Tab-separated table of C-alpha atoms in Angstrom:
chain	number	residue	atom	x	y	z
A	10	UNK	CA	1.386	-41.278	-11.501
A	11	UNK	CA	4.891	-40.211	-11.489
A	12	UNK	CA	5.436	-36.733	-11.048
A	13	UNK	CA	7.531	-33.822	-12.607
A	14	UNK	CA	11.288	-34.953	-12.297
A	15	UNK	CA	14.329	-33.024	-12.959
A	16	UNK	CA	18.098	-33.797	-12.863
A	17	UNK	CA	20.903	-33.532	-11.318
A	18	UNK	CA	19.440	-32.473	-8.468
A	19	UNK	CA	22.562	-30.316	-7.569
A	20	UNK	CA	25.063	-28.748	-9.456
A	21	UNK	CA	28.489	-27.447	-9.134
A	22	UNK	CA	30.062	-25.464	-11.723
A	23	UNK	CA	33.123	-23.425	-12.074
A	24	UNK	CA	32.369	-19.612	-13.170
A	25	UNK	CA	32.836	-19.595	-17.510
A	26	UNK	CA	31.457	-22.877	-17.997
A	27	UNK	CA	28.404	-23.848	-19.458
A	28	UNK	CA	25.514	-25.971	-17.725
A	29	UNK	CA	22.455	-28.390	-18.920
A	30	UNK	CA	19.681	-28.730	-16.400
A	31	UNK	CA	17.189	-31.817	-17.946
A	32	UNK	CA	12.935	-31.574	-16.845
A	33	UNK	CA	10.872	-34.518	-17.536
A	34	UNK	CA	7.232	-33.094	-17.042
A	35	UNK	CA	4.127	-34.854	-15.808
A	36	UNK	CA	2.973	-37.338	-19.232
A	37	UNK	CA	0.154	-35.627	-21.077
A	38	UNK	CA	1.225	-32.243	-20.109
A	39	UNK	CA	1.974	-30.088	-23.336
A	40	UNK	CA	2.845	-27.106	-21.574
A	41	UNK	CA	6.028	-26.933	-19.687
A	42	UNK	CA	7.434	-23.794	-17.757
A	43	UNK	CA	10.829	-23.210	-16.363
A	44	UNK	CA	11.278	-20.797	-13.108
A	45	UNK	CA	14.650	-19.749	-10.815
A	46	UNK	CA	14.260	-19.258	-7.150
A	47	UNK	CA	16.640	-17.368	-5.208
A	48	UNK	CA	16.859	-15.425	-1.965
A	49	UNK	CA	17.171	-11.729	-3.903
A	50	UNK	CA	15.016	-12.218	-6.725
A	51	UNK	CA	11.988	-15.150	-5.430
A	52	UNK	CA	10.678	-17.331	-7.964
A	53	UNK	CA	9.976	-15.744	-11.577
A	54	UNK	CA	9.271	-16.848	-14.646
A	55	UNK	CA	11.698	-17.803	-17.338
A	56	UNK	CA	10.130	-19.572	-20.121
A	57	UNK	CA	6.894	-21.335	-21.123
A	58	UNK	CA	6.486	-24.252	-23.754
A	59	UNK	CA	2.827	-25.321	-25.611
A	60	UNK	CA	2.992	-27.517	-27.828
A	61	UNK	CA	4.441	-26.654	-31.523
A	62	UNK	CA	3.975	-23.060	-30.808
A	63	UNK	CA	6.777	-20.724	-30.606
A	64	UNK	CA	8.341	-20.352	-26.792
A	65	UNK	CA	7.724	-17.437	-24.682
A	66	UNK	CA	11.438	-16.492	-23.863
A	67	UNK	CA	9.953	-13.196	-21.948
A	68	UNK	CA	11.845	-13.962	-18.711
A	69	UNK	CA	14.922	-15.491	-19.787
A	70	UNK	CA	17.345	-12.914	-17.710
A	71	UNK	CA	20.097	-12.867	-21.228
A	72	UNK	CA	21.493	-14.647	-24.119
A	73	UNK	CA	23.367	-16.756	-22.274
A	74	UNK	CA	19.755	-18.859	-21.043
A	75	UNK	CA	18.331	-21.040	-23.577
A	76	UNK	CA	15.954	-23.836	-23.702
A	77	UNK	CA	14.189	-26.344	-25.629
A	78	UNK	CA	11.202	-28.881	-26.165
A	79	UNK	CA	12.328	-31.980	-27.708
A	80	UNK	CA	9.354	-34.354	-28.828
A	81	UNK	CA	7.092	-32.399	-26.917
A	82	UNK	CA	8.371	-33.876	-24.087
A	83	UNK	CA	11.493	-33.392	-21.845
A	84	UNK	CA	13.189	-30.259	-21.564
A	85	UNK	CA	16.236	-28.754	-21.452
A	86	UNK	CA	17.331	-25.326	-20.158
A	87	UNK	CA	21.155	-24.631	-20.864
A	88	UNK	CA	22.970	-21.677	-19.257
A	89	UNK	CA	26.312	-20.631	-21.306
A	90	UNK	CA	29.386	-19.133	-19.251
A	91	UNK	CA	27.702	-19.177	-16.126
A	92	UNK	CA	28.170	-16.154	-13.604
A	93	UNK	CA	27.777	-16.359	-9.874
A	94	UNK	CA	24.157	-14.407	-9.956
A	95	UNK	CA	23.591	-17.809	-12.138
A	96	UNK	CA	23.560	-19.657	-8.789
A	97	UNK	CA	19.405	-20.376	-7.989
A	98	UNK	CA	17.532	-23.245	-7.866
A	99	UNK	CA	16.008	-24.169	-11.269
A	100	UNK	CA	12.283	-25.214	-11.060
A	101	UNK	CA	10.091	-27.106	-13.730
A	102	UNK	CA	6.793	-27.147	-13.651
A	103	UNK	CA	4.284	-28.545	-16.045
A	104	UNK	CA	0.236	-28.078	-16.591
A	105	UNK	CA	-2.196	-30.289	-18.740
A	106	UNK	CA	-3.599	-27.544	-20.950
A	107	UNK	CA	-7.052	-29.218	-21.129
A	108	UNK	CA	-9.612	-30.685	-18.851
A	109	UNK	CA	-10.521	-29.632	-15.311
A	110	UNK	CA	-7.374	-29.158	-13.914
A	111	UNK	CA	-6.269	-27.217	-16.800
A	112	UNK	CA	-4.675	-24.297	-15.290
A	113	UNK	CA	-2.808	-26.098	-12.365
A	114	UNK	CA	0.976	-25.909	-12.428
A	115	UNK	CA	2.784	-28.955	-11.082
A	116	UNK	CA	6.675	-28.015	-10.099
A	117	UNK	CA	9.565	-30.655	-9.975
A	118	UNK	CA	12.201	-30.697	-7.174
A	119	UNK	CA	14.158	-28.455	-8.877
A	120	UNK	CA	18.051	-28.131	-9.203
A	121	UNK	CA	19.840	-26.702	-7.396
A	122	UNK	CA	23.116	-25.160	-9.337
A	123	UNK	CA	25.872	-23.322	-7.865
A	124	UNK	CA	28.561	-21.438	-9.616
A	125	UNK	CA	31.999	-20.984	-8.050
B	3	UNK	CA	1.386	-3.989	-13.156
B	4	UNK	CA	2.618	-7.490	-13.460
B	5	UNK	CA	3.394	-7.615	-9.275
B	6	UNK	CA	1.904	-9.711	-6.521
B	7	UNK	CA	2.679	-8.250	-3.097
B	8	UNK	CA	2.176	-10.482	-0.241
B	9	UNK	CA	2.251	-10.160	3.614
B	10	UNK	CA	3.347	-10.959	6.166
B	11	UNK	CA	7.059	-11.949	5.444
B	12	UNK	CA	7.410	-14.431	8.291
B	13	UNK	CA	4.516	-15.353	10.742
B	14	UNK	CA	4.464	-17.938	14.029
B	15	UNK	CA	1.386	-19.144	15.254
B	16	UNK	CA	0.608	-21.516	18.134
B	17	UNK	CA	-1.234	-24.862	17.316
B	18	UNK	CA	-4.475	-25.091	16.974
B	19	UNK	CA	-4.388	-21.271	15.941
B	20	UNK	CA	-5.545	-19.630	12.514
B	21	UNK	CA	-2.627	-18.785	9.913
B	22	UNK	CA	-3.819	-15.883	7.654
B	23	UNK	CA	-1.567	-14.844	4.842
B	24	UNK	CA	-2.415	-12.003	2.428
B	25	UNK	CA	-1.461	-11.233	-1.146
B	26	UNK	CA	-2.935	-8.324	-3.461
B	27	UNK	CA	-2.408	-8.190	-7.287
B	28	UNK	CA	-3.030	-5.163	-10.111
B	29	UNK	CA	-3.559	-7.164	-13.494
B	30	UNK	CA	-6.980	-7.740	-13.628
B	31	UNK	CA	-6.494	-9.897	-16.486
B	32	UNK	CA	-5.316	-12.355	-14.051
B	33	UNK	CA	-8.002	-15.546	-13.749
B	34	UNK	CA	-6.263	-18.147	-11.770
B	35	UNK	CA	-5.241	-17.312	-8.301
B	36	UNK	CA	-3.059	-20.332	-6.875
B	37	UNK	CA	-1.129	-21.052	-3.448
B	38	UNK	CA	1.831	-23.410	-2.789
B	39	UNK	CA	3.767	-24.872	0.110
B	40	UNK	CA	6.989	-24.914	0.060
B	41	UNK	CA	9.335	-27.209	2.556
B	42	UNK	CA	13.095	-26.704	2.542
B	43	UNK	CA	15.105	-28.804	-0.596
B	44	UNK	CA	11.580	-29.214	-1.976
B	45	UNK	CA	9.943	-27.906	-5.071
B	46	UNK	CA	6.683	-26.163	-4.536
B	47	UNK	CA	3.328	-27.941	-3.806
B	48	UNK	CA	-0.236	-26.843	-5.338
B	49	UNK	CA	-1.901	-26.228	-2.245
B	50	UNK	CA	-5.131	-24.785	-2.995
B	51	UNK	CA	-6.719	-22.369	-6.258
B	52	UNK	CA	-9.295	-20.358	-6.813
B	53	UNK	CA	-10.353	-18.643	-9.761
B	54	UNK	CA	-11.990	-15.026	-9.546
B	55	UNK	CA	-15.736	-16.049	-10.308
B	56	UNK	CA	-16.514	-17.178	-6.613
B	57	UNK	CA	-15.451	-15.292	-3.119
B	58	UNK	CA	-13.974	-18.217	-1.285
B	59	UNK	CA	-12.791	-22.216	-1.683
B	60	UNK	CA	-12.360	-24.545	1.184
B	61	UNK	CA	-10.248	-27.653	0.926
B	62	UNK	CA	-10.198	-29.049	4.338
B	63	UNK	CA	-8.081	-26.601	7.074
B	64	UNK	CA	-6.957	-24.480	3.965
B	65	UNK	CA	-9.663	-21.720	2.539
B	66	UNK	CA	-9.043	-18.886	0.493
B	67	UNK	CA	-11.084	-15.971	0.479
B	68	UNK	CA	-11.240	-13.719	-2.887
B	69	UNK	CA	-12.014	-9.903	-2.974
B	70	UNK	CA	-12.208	-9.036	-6.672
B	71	UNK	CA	-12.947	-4.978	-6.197
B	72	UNK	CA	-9.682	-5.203	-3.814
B	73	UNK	CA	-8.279	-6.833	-5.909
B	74	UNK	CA	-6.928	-8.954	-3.030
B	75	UNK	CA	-7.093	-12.732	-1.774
B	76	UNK	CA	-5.521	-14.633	1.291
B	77	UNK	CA	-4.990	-17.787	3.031
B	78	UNK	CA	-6.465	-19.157	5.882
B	79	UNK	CA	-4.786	-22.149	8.045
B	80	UNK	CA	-7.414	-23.498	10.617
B	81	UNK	CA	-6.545	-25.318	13.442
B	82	UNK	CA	-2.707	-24.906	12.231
B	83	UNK	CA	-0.324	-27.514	13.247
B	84	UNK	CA	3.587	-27.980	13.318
B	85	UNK	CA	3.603	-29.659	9.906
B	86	UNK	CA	2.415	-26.757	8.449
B	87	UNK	CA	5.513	-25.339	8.754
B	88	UNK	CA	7.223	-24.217	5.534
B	89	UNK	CA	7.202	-21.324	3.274
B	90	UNK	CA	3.798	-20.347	1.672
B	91	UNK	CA	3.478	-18.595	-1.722
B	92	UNK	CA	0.644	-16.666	-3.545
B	93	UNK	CA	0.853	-16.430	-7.049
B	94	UNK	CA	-1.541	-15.171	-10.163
B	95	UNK	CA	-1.387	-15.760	-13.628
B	96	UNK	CA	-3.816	-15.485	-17.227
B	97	UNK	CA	-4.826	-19.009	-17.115
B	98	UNK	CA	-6.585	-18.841	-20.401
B	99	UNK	CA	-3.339	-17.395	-21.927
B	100	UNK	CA	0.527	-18.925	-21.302
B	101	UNK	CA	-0.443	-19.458	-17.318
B	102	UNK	CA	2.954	-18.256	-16.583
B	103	UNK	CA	2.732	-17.414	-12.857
B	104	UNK	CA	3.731	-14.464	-10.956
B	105	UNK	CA	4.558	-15.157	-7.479
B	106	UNK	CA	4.758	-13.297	-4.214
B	107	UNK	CA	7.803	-12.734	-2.228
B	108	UNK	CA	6.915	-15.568	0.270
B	109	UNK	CA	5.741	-16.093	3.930
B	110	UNK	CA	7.645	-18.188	6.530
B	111	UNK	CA	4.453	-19.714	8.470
B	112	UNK	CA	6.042	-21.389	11.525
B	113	UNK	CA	4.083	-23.224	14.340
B	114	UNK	CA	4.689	-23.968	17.599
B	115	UNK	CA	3.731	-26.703	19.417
């Protein structure tokens, strides 16, 4: 089946403005995580999505990250004035919660956003 | 306590060698011990898991072995070839709870022909 897609798959941005980055996770996957990857930091953890439960926002670097769920479905992560230590690749990844492959992450291609 | 420290950096191996990459961890609450692949423009690829009840999985030329009391795990490339070239990650996480995974800084396996 189709896999974890995200869009655009590149992004330009001038320094101030804001950005959406869109995830469309695996179908039948309720829990949805978002990562950044760059060359100082790696790849951590920004925020995690279940089902109706409330959002762990734990890695989200400041206010100006946000995110949401929408239908339990696609997601969107939003960054507001971006800065130039904005500039990462975005991953999604997404995990089926039940059955034998429960715990298995599944990442998208990511986006990758640069701020100028 | 959250960190998963992982070595070598960068590693080149001839083909038809044996790639070992090592990664140790200090939550024990971590139950779900996963690897990707990485190739450039790419988003990481599940590679192989394991979860800390057994000592070692094989899936094909890829094993990982699993030392609970050292807290330590690592992964083994036999018979490596040139399209195993990419970046290889370790990572942990509390499966049972969010999942959210804690990766290590990365290894650059490259193989020469």
């Amino acid at each position: 089946g189709a896999g974890v897609s995200q869009s655009p798959s590149n992004k330009v941005t001038e320094k101030g403005k804001d950005v959406e980055l869109r995830c469309d996770p695996i179908s039948g996957h309720t829990a949805l995580y978002w990562y950044r990857q760059s060359l100082g930091q790696g790849l951590e953890f920004l925020i995690y999505f279940q089902g109706n439960s409330a959002p762990d926002k734990s890695g989200l670097p400041s206010d100006r990250f946000s995110a949401e769920r929408t239908g339990g479905s696609v997601s969107t992560l939003t960054i507001q004035r971006t800065q130039q230590e904005d500039s990462a690749v975005y991953l999604c990844a997404s995990r089926p919660i039940q059955g034998p492959s429960s715990y298995e992450q599944y990442f998208g291609p990511g986006t990758r956003l640069t701020v100028t | 306590q959250q960190q998963v420290k992982q070595s070598p950096q960068s590693l080149i191996v001839q083909k038809g060698g044996i790639s070992i990459i090592n990664c140790a961890y200090e939550n024990t609450a971590f139950d779900y011990f996963p690897w990707y692949q990485q190739f450039p423009g790419k988003g990481p690829a599940l590679l192989i898991a394991i979860r800390p009840d057994v000592s070692e999985k094989k899936e094909g030329r890829f094993t990982i072995s699993f030392n609970k009391s050292a807290k330590q795990f690592s992964l083994h490339i036999m018979d490596s070839q040139p399209g195993d070239s990419a970046t290889y990650f370790c990572a942990a996480s509390r499966g049972s709870n969010t999942g959210k995974l804690i990766f290590g800084q990365g290894t650059t396996l490259q193989v020469k022909p």
